[in-house]
Amino acid sequence: MSKPVVVLRPEPGQTATLVAAFQRGIRARGMPLCVVSPVPWDAPAQPFDGVLVGSANALRHAGDELEKITHLPVLAVGEVTARLALDAGMEVEETGSGGLQSVLDGLTPIKRHLLRLAGETHLELVPPPHVTIDTVITYRTDYRPLTTAQADFLAGGAIILLHSGEMAAHFADQCDANNLDRMAFNLVAMAPRIAGRAGDGWGSLTIAGDTSDAALLAAAQALCEKQG
């Protein structure tokens, strides 16, 4: 019998992943270990050539200030973020598949001044020489410790889905804090950078074929079939 599949991400992604998992026949369990909330911000009163968005949460929690920049083209980290930008009435110029840095690296060499919407904790980017970036914070993520009941459930091991590097590091810390054996867990990470934040000592660590929920779930399904 395969280990349970556990989804750690916050809402609304939590429910979306669980629904997609059940559609594949994966009986996943939700265990959100963080909550995302908006941070008040003001759209800068200066011209920009585009909006750089590395997380769907940056748009979900942007609030009314987003209306002031909907005329700007969006450079989105992935499909979900691009779809939210379109829903907000924005034009999507670029949709990445390998992280925000790769989106920047792939831009045509013309001068651009971009506004980045980000969370309080975010990756540092290295813009090309022709690109300048101003960053505003639109959301924050607060991480929760494992409850006693959650730690007891995980003691038998699980297949853990990792959607972010911050969650990978947090889960590793919580395993150590609760004396959970890392070897009991099979981690499935959405990208190499995320896998790297989890550290070493796991039963296995698989990287999905691309940075999509579908690829993450396909990798988890393969593990379930192998174990089952």
Coordinates of C-alpha atoms in Angstrom, one line a residue:
M1 CA 0.0 0.0 0.0
S2 CA 1.4 3.4 -0.9
K3 CA 2.0 6.2 1.6
P4 CA -0.6 9.0 1.8
V5 CA -0.1 12.0 -0.4
V6 CA 0.0 15.3 1.5
V7 CA -0.5 18.8 0.1
L8 CA 1.0 21.6 2.2
R9 CA 0.2 24.7 0.2
P10 CA -2.2 27.4 1.4
E11 CA -5.6 28.2 -0.1
P12 CA -6.9 28.6 -2.8
G13 CA -4.2 26.4 -4.3
Q14 CA -4.7 23.8 -1.6
T15 CA -8.3 22.9 -2.8
A16 CA -7.3 23.2 -6.5
T17 CA -4.5 20.6 -6.0
L18 CA -6.7 18.3 -4.0
V19 CA -9.5 18.4 -6.6
A20 CA -6.9 17.7 -9.4
A21 CA -5.4 14.9 -7.3
F22 CA -8.8 13.1 -6.7
Q23 CA -9.5 13.4 -10.5
R24 CA -6.4 11.4 -11.0
G25 CA -7.4 8.8 -8.5
I26 CA -4.9 10.1 -5.9
R27 CA -6.5 10.2 -2.4
A28 CA -4.6 13.2 -1.2
R29 CA -4.9 14.9 2.2
G30 CA -4.7 18.6 2.8
M31 CA -2.4 19.9 5.5
P32 CA -1.8 23.7 4.8
L33 CA 1.1 24.8 6.9
C34 CA 0.8 28.5 6.1
V35 CA -1.7 31.3 5.5
V36 CA -1.4 34.1 3.0
S37 CA -2.7 37.6 3.7
P38 CA -2.6 41.0 1.9
V39 CA -0.1 43.7 2.7
P40 CA -1.2 47.3 2.0
W41 CA 0.7 49.0 -0.8
D42 CA 0.5 51.9 -3.1
A43 CA 1.1 51.8 -6.9
P44 CA 4.2 54.1 -7.5
A45 CA 3.4 57.3 -9.3
Q46 CA 5.9 56.8 -12.1
P47 CA 5.8 55.3 -15.6
F48 CA 6.6 51.6 -16.1
D49 CA 6.9 49.4 -19.1
G50 CA 5.4 46.3 -17.6
V51 CA 4.5 44.3 -14.5
L52 CA 6.6 41.4 -13.3
V53 CA 4.7 38.8 -11.3
G54 CA 6.4 35.7 -9.8
S55 CA 3.4 34.4 -7.8
A56 CA -0.3 34.2 -8.3
N57 CA -0.7 35.4 -4.7
A58 CA 0.8 38.7 -5.7
L59 CA -2.2 39.3 -7.9
R60 CA -4.8 37.6 -5.7
H61 CA -4.0 40.0 -2.8
A62 CA -3.2 43.2 -4.7
G63 CA -6.6 44.7 -4.0
D64 CA -7.8 48.0 -5.5
E65 CA -4.4 49.4 -6.2
L66 CA -4.1 46.8 -9.0
E67 CA -6.6 48.9 -11.0
K68 CA -4.0 51.6 -11.4
I69 CA -1.6 49.4 -13.4
T70 CA -4.0 47.2 -15.4
H71 CA -2.9 49.0 -18.5
L72 CA 0.6 47.6 -18.2
P73 CA 1.6 44.3 -19.9
V74 CA 2.3 41.4 -17.5
L75 CA 5.4 39.2 -17.5
A76 CA 4.1 36.2 -15.6
V77 CA 6.0 33.3 -14.0
G78 CA 3.6 30.7 -15.2
E79 CA 0.2 29.7 -16.5
V80 CA -1.8 30.2 -13.3
T81 CA -0.4 33.7 -12.7
A82 CA -1.0 34.6 -16.4
R83 CA -4.6 33.5 -16.1
L84 CA -5.2 35.6 -13.0
A85 CA -3.7 38.6 -14.8
L86 CA -6.1 38.1 -17.8
D87 CA -9.0 37.8 -15.3
A88 CA -8.0 41.2 -13.9
G89 CA -8.2 42.7 -17.4
M90 CA -4.5 42.9 -18.0
E91 CA -2.6 41.9 -21.1
V92 CA 0.0 39.1 -20.7
E93 CA 3.1 39.7 -22.7
E94 CA 5.2 36.7 -21.5
T95 CA 4.4 33.5 -19.7
G96 CA 7.3 31.6 -18.2
S97 CA 7.8 28.0 -17.3
G98 CA 11.1 27.9 -15.5
G99 CA 11.0 30.7 -13.0
L100 CA 11.0 34.4 -13.0
Q101 CA 14.7 34.8 -13.7
S102 CA 14.3 32.8 -16.9
V103 CA 11.5 35.2 -18.0
L104 CA 13.9 38.1 -17.5
D105 CA 16.7 36.4 -19.3
G106 CA 14.6 35.7 -22.3
L107 CA 13.4 39.3 -22.9
T108 CA 14.4 41.1 -26.0
P109 CA 17.3 43.5 -25.4
I110 CA 15.3 46.7 -25.2
K111 CA 15.3 49.1 -22.3
R112 CA 12.5 48.4 -19.8
H113 CA 11.5 49.7 -16.4
L114 CA 9.4 47.0 -14.6
L115 CA 7.2 47.0 -11.5
R116 CA 7.5 43.8 -9.6
L117 CA 4.6 42.6 -7.4
A118 CA 6.0 40.2 -4.8
G119 CA 5.6 38.7 -1.3
E120 CA 7.5 39.8 1.8
T121 CA 9.8 36.8 1.2
H122 CA 10.8 36.6 -2.4
L123 CA 13.7 35.5 -4.7
E124 CA 16.3 38.1 -5.5
L125 CA 16.5 38.6 -9.3
V126 CA 19.5 39.6 -11.5
P127 CA 18.0 41.8 -14.2
P128 CA 19.7 42.1 -17.6
P129 CA 21.6 45.3 -18.2
H130 CA 18.7 46.8 -20.2
V131 CA 16.1 46.1 -17.4
T132 CA 15.5 48.0 -14.1
I133 CA 13.0 46.8 -11.5
D134 CA 11.1 48.5 -8.7
T135 CA 9.5 46.0 -6.2
V136 CA 6.3 46.5 -4.1
I137 CA 5.0 44.0 -1.5
T138 CA 1.4 42.9 -1.9
Y139 CA 1.2 39.9 0.4
R140 CA 2.8 38.0 3.2
T141 CA 3.0 34.3 4.2
D142 CA 2.8 33.2 7.8
Y143 CA 4.0 29.6 8.4
R144 CA 2.4 27.3 11.0
P145 CA 4.0 24.6 13.1
L146 CA 2.8 21.0 12.8
T147 CA 0.1 20.2 15.4
T148 CA 0.5 17.1 17.5
A149 CA -2.2 15.4 15.5
Q150 CA -0.5 16.3 12.2
A151 CA 2.9 15.1 13.5
D152 CA 1.3 11.8 14.6
F153 CA -0.3 11.3 11.2
L154 CA 3.0 11.9 9.4
A155 CA 5.0 9.6 11.7
G156 CA 4.3 6.7 9.4
G157 CA 5.7 8.6 6.4
A158 CA 4.1 10.2 3.4
I159 CA 4.5 11.5 -0.1
I160 CA 4.8 15.3 0.3
L161 CA 4.0 17.7 -2.5
L162 CA 6.2 20.9 -2.4
H163 CA 5.0 24.0 -4.4
S164 CA 7.6 26.5 -3.0
G165 CA 11.1 26.6 -1.6
E166 CA 9.9 28.4 1.5
M167 CA 7.5 25.5 2.3
A168 CA 10.2 22.9 1.5
A169 CA 12.5 24.5 4.1
H170 CA 9.6 24.9 6.6
F171 CA 8.6 21.3 6.3
A172 CA 12.2 20.1 6.8
D173 CA 12.4 22.3 10.0
Q174 CA 9.1 20.9 11.3
C175 CA 10.2 17.3 10.7
D176 CA 13.4 17.9 12.7
A177 CA 11.5 19.8 15.4
N178 CA 9.0 16.9 15.8
N179 CA 11.6 14.1 15.6
L180 CA 10.1 12.8 12.3
D181 CA 12.5 10.6 10.3
R182 CA 13.2 12.3 7.0
M183 CA 13.8 8.8 5.5
A184 CA 10.1 8.1 5.9
F185 CA 9.1 10.8 3.4
N186 CA 9.1 10.9 -0.4
L187 CA 9.3 14.5 -1.5
V188 CA 8.0 15.7 -4.9
A189 CA 9.1 19.2 -5.7
M190 CA 7.9 21.4 -8.5
A191 CA 11.4 22.7 -9.5
P192 CA 15.1 22.0 -8.7
R193 CA 15.3 25.2 -6.6
I194 CA 12.5 24.0 -4.4
A195 CA 14.1 20.6 -4.0
G196 CA 17.3 22.3 -2.9
R197 CA 15.6 24.1 -0.1
A198 CA 14.4 20.8 1.4
G199 CA 17.9 19.7 2.2
D200 CA 19.1 16.1 2.4
G201 CA 18.3 12.8 4.1
W202 CA 14.8 12.0 2.6
G203 CA 13.6 8.6 1.5
S204 CA 13.5 10.1 -2.0
L205 CA 13.3 13.5 -3.7
T206 CA 11.6 13.7 -7.1
I207 CA 11.5 16.8 -9.3
A208 CA 8.4 17.3 -11.5
G209 CA 8.8 17.4 -15.3
D210 CA 7.8 21.1 -15.3
T211 CA 6.5 23.8 -13.0
S212 CA 2.8 22.9 -13.2
D213 CA 0.4 21.2 -10.8
A214 CA -0.3 18.5 -13.4
A215 CA 3.4 17.6 -13.6
L216 CA 3.7 17.5 -9.8
L217 CA 0.7 15.2 -9.5
A218 CA 1.9 13.0 -12.3
A219 CA 5.2 12.5 -10.4
A220 CA 3.3 11.8 -7.2
Q221 CA 1.0 9.3 -9.0
A222 CA 4.1 7.4 -10.4
L223 CA 5.4 7.1 -6.8
C224 CA 2.0 5.8 -5.6
E225 CA 1.9 3.2 -8.3
K226 CA 5.5 2.2 -7.5
Q227 CA 4.7 1.8 -3.8
G228 CA 1.3 0.3 -4.2

